[in-house]
Short mmCIF file of C-alpha atoms in Angstrom, two decimals:
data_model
loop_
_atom_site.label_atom_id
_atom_site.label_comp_id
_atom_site.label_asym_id
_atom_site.label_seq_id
_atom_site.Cartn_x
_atom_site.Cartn_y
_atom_site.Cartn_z
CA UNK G 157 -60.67 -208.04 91.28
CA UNK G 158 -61.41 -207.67 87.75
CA UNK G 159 -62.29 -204.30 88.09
CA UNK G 160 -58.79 -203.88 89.57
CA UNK G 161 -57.40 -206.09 87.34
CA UNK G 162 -58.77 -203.68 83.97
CA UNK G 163 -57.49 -200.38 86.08
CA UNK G 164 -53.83 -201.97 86.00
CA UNK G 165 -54.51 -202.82 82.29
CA UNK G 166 -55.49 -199.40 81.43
CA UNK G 167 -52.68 -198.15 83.28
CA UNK G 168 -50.30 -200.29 81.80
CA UNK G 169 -52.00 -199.78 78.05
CA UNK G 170 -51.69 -196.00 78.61
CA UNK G 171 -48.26 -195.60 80.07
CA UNK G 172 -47.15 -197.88 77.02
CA UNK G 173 -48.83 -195.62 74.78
CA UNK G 174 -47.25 -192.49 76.82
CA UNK G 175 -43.61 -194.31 76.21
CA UNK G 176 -44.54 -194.53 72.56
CA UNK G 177 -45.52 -190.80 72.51
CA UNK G 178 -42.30 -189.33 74.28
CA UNK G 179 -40.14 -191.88 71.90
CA UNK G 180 -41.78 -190.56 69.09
CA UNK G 181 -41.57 -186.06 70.39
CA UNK G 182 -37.60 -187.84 71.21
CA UNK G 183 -37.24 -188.84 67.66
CA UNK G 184 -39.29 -185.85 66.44
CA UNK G 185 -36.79 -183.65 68.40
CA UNK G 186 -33.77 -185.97 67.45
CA UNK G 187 -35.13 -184.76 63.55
CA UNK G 188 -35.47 -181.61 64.60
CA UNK G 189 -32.07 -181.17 66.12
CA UNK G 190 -30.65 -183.22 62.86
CA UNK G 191 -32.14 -180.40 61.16
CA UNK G 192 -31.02 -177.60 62.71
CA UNK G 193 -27.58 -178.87 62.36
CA UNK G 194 -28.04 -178.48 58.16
CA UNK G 195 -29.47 -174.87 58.69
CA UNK G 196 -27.03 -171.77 58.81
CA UNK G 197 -27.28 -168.20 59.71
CA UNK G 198 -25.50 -166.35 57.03
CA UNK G 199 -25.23 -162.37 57.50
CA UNK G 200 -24.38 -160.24 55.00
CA UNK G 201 -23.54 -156.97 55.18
CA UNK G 202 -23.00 -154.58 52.02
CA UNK G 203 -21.25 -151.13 52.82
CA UNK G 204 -23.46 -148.86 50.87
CA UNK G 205 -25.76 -148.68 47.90
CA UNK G 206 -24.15 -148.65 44.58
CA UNK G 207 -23.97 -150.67 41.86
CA UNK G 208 -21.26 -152.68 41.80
CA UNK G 209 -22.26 -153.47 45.37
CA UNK G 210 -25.98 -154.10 45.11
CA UNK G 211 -24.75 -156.64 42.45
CA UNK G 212 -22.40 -158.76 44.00
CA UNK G 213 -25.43 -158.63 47.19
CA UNK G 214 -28.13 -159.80 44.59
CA UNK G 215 -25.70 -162.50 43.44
CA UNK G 216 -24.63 -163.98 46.82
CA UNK G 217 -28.22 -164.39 47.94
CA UNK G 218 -29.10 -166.02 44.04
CA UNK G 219 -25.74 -168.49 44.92
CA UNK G 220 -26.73 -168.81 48.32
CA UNK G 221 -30.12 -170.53 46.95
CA UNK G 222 -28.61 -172.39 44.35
CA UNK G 223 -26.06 -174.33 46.94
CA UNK G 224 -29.40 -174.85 49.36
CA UNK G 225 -31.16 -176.89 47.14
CA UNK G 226 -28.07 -178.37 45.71
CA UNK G 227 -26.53 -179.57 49.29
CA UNK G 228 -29.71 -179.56 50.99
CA UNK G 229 -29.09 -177.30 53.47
CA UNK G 230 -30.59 -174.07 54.28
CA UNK G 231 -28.42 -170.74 54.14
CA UNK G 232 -30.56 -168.32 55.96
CA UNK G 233 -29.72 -164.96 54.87
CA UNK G 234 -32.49 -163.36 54.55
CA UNK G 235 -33.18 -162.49 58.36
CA UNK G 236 -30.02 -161.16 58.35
CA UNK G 237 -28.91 -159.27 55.70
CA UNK G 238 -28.51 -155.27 56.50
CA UNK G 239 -27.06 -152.22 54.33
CA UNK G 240 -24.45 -149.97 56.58
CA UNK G 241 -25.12 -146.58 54.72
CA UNK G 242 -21.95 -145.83 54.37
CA UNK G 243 -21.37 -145.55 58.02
CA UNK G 244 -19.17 -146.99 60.74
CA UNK G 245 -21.62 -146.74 63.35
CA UNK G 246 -24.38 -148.09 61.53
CA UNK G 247 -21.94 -150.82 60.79
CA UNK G 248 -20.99 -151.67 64.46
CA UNK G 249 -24.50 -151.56 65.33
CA UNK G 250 -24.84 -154.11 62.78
CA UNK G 251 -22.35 -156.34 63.19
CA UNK G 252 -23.53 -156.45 67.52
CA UNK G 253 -26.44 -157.32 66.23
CA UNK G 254 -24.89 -160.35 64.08
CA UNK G 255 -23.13 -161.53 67.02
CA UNK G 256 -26.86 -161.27 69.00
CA UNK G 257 -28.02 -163.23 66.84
CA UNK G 258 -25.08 -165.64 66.62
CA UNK G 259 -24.76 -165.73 63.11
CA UNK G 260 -22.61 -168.82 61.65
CA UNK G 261 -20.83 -166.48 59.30
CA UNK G 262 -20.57 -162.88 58.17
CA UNK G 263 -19.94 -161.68 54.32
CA UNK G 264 -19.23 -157.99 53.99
CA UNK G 265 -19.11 -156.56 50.75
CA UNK G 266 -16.38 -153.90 50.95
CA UNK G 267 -13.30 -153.15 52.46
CA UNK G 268 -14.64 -150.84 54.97
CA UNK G 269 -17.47 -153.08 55.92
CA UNK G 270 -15.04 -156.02 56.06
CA UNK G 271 -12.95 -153.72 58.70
CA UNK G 272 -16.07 -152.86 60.81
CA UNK G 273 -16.94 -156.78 60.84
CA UNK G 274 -13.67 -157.95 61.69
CA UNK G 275 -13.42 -155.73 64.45
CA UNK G 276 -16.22 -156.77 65.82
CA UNK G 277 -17.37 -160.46 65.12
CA UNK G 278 -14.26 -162.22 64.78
CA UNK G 279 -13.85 -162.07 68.58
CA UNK G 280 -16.84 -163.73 69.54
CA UNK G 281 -15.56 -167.08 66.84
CA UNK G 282 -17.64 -166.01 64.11
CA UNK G 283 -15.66 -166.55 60.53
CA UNK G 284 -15.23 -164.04 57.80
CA UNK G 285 -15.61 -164.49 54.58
CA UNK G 286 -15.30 -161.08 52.76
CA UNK G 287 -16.43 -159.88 49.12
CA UNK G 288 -14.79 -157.33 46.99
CA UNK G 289 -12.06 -156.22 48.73
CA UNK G 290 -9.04 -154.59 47.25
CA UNK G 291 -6.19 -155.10 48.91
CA UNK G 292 -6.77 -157.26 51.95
CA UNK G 293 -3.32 -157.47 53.20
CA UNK G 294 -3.00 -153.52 53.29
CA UNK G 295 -6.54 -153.55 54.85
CA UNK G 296 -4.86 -155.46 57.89
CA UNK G 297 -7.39 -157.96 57.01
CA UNK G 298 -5.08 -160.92 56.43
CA UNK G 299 -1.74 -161.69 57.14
CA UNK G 300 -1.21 -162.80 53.36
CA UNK G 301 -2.95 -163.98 50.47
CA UNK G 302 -2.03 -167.88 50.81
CA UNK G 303 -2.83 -167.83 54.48
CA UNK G 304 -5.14 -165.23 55.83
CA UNK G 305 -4.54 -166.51 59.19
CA UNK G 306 -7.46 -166.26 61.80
CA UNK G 307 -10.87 -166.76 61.08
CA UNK G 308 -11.12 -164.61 57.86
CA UNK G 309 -10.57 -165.20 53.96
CA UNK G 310 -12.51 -164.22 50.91
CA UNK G 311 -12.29 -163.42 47.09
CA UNK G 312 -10.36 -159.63 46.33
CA UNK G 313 -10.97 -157.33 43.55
CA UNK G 314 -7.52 -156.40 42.98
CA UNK G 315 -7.01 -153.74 40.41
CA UNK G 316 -4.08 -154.05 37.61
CA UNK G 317 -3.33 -150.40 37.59
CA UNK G 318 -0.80 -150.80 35.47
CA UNK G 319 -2.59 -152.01 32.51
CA UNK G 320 -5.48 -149.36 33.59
CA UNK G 321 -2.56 -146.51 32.82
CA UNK G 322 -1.44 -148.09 29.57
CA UNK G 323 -4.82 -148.29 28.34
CA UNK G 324 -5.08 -144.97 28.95
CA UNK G 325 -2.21 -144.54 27.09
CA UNK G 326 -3.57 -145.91 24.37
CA UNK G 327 -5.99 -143.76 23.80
CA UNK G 328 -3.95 -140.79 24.12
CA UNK G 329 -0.40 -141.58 23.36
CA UNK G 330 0.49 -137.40 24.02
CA UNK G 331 -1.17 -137.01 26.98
CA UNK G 332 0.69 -134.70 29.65
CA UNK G 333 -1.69 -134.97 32.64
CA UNK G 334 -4.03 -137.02 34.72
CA UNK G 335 -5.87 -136.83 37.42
CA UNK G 336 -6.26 -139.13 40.98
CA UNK G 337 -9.90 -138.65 42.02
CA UNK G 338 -10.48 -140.79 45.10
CA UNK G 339 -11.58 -141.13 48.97
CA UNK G 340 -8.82 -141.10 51.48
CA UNK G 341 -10.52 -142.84 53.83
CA UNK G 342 -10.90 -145.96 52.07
CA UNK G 343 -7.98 -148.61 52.05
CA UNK G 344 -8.79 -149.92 49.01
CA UNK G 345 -7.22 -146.71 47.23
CA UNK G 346 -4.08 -146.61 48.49
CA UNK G 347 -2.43 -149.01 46.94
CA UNK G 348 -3.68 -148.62 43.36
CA UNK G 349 -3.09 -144.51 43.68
CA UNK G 350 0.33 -145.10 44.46
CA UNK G 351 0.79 -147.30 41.71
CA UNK G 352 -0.58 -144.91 39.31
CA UNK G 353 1.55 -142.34 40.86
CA UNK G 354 4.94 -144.84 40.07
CA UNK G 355 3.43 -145.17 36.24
CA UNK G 356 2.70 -141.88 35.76
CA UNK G 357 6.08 -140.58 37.24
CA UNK G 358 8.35 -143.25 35.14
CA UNK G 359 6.42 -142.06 32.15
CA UNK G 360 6.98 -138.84 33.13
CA UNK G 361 3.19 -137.71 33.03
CA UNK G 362 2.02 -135.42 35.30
CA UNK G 363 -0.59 -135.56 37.63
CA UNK G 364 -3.26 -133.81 39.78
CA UNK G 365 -4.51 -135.51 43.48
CA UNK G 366 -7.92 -134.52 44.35
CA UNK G 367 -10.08 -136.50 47.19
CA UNK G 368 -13.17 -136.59 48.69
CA UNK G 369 -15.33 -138.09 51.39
CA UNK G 370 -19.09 -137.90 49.77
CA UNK G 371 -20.84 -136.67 46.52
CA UNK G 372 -20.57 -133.16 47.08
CA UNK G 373 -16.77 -133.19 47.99
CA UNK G 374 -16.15 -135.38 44.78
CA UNK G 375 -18.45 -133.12 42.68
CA UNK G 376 -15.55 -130.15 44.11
CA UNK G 377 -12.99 -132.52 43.88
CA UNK G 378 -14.09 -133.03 39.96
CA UNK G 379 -14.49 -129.16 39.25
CA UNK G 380 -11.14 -128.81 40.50
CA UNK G 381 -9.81 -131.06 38.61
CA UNK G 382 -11.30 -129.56 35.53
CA UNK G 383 -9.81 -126.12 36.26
CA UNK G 384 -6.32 -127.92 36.41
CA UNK G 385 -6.39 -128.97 33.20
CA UNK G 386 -6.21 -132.52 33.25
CA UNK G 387 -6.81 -134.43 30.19
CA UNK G 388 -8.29 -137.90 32.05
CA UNK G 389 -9.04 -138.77 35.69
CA UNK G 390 -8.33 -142.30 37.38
CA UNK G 391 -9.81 -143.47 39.95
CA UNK G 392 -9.46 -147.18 41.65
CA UNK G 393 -12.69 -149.48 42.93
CA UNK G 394 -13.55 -146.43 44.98
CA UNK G 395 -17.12 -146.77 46.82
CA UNK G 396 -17.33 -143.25 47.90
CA UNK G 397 -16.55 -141.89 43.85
CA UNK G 398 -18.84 -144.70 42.44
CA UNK G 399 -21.51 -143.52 44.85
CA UNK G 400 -20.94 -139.92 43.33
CA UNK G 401 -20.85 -141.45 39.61
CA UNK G 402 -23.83 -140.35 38.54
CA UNK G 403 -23.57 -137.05 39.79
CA UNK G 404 -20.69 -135.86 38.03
CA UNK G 405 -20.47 -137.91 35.06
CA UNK G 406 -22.29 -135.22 32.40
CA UNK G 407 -19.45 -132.14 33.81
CA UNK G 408 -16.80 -135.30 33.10
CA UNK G 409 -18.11 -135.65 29.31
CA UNK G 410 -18.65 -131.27 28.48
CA UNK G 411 -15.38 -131.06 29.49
CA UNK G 412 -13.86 -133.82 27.38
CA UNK G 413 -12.23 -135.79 30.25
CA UNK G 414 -12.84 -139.27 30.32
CA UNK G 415 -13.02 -141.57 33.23
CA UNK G 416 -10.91 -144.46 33.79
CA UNK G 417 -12.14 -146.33 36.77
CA UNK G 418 -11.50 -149.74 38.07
CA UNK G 419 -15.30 -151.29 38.11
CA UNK G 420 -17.72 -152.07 35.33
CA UNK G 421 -20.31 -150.13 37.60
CA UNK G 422 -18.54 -146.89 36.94
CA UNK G 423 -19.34 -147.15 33.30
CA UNK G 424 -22.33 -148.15 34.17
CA UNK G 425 -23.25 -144.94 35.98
CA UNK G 426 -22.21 -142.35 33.48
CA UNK G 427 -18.27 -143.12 33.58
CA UNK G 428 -16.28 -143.74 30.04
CA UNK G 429 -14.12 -146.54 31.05
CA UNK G 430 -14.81 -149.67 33.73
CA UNK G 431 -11.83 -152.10 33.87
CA UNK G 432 -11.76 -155.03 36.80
CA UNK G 433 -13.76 -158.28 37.68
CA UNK G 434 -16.80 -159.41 36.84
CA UNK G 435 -18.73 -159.05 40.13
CA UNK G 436 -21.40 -161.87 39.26
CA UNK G 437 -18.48 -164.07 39.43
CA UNK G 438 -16.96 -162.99 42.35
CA UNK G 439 -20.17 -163.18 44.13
CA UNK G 440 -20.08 -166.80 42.98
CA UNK G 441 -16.69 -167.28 44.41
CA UNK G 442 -17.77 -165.74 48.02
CA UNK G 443 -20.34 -168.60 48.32
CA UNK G 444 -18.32 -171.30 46.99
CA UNK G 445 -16.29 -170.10 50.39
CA UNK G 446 -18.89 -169.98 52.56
CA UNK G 447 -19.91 -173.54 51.44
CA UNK G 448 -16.51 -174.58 52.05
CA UNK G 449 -16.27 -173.24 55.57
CA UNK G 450 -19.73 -174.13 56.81
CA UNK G 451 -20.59 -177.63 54.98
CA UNK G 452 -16.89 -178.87 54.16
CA UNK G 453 -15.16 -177.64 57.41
CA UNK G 454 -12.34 -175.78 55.91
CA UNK G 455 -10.10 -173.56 57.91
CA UNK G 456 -10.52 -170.09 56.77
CA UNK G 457 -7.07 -169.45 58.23
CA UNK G 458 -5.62 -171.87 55.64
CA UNK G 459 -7.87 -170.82 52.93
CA UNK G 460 -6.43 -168.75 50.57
CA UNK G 461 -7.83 -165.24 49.33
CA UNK G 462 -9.60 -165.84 46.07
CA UNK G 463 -8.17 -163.37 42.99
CA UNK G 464 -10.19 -163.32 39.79
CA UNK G 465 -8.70 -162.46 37.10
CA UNK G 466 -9.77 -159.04 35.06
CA UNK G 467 -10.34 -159.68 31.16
CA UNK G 468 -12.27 -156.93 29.36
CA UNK G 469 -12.82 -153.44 29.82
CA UNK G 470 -16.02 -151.48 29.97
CA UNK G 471 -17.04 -148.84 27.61
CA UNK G 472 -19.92 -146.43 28.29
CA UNK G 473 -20.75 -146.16 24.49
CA UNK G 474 -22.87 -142.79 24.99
CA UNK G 475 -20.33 -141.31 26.96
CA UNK G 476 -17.60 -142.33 24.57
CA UNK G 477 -19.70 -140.47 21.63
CA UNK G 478 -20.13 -137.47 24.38
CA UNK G 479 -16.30 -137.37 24.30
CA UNK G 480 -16.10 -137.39 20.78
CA UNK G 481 -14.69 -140.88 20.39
CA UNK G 482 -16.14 -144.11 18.07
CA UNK G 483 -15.85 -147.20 20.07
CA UNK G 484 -13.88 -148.86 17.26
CA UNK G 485 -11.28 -146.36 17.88
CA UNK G 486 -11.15 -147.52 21.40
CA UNK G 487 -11.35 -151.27 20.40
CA UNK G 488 -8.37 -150.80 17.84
CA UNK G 489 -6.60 -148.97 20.99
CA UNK G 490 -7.45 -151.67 23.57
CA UNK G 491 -6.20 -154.82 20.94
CA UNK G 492 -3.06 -153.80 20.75
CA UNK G 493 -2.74 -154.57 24.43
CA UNK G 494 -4.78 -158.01 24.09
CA UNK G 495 -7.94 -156.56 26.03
CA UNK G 496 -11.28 -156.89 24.85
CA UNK G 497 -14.09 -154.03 25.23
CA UNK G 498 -17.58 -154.95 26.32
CA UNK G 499 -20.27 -151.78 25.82
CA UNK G 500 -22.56 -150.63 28.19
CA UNK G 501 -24.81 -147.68 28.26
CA UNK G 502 -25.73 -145.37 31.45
CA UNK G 503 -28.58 -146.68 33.85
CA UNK G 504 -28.74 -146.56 37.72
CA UNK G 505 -28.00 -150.52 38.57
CA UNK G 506 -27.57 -154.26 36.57
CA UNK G 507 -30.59 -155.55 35.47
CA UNK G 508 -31.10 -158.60 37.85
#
């Protein structure tokens, strides 16, 4: 009987301890789940290599750290962060494999990659929040600034063409023609060419249209526009000519025509001129989004498209020498229209 007795012990003794051991994997799991709850898959998605690009990248996954240890939360981006090369099908490959892998949200950086993601993600319920788009409502991205409707909003780099044109002006108060260098593919140049066109028209300054779809049409495109005698070139936050930047820059400067563009990464690559936002900024702004969606539980529907604000241009100082111009000349020309210059001198990308 005792022997018995110590059997039903034992038995008891372990199933307690086997209660205690399940209660504890329960709890373990309960911590694990709790956990997983505070973790989010973030993909990103850039459109191409280029500087302006790579930049705002670098500084969403910097931000993206920050607000992790800040909120403690993890904002997994790095299993999920892809380049499309510039190409649709490489982006719908990409953003299938997003959904796959049932991302919590999706940041492209570009209009065209915002496109390809909408198309794609937002019917499976994954939110958008884009980067560096242009003109969003053109786009067919949102239904208006104040309220994107759907599952999308983000922070726009919309050009002031307007004051790009009078700061052109400034520099050359006599000048008789310009020309519109630009891809016709990309959304984010149509509105800004067409309200170059209205400046240039009311001011009644001629002007040349030449477009391309990679660097060796735009290197054409550019040669063209040499032979037709224009005395500066324009072109808007256009991926496809900043991509070609550095190849046509030097023909741009022997031929005295300086580039007015509407990124600091154009000046960066060769170009004279750089006028729009400060993409460490509006990287900033993208995550402050994404927090807001995934931690805070806004409603990206009801969220409104974040502007920034432009407030200096960029001068390529080398270039501007190349062109035969001091950059105090430009400064003096620039003041009288309140805007500030910040130089710059050529080099492939940002330092980080």
């Amino acid at each position: 009987m005792k022997k018995f007795g110590f059997r039903k012990t034992l038995s008891a003794a372990l199933a307690l301890v086997m209660t205690i051991s399940l209660t504890a994997c329960g709890d373990k799991e309960a911590d694990v789940n709790s956990s997983d709850e505070k973790s989010y898959k973030v993909g990103i998605v850039k459109l191409t290599d280029h500087a302006s690009l790579d930049q705002i990248e670098r500084k969403v996954q910097e931000q993206l750290d920050v607000k992790s240890a800040e909120l403690g939360v993890t904002f997994n981006y790095r299993d999920y962060t892809y380049n499309g090369q510039g190409d649709n099908s490489t982006l719908n490959q990409i953003a299938a494999q997003l959904v796959s892998d049932q991302v919590d949200v999706v940041i492209p950086i570009a209009t065209t990659a915002a496109q390809v993601m909408q198309s794609v993600v937002l019917e499976e319920g994954i939110p958008i929040v884009f980067a560096a788009v242009s003109d969003p409502v053109t786009a067919k991205l949102v239904d208006s600034l104040e309220a994107p409707g759907g599952m999308i909003t983000g922070v726009s780099d919309a050009l002031n063409t307007e004051m790009i044109m009078k700061l052109m002006c400034s520099v050359n108060p006599d000048i008789q023609k310009v020309g519109l260098l630009y891809s016709k593919s990309e959304d984010s140049s149509k509105r800004p060419i067409e309200d170059a066109k209205t400046f240039l028209e009311a001011n009644h300054i001629a002007y040349e249209e030449r477009t391309g779809t990679n660097t060796d049409e735009i290197n054409s495109a550019v040669d063209s526009l040499i032979s037709a005698g224009v005395e500066a070139i324009f072109t808007p936050t256009d991926n496809t000519v900043a991509s070609a930047e550095l190849a046509i820059f030097e023909k741009l400067n022997a031929a005295k025509i300086p580039h007015y563009t509407g990124a600091n990464s154009f000046a960066l690559n060769g170009a004279f001129f750089g006028y729009g936002v400060d993409y460490d900024d509006l990287g900033e702004e993208t995550v402050n989004l994404v927090v807001d969606l995934l931690v805070n539980g806004a409603d990206p529907a009801e969220t409104p498209v974040v502007i920034l604000a432009h407030e200096a241009a960029t001068i390529n100082t080398e270039t501007c020498e190349a062109l035969g111009m001091t950059i105090e000349q430009v400064s003096e020309a620039f003041g009288t229209l309140g805007i500030g210059v910040v130089e710059i001198s050529t080099a492939l990308g940002f330092e980080n």
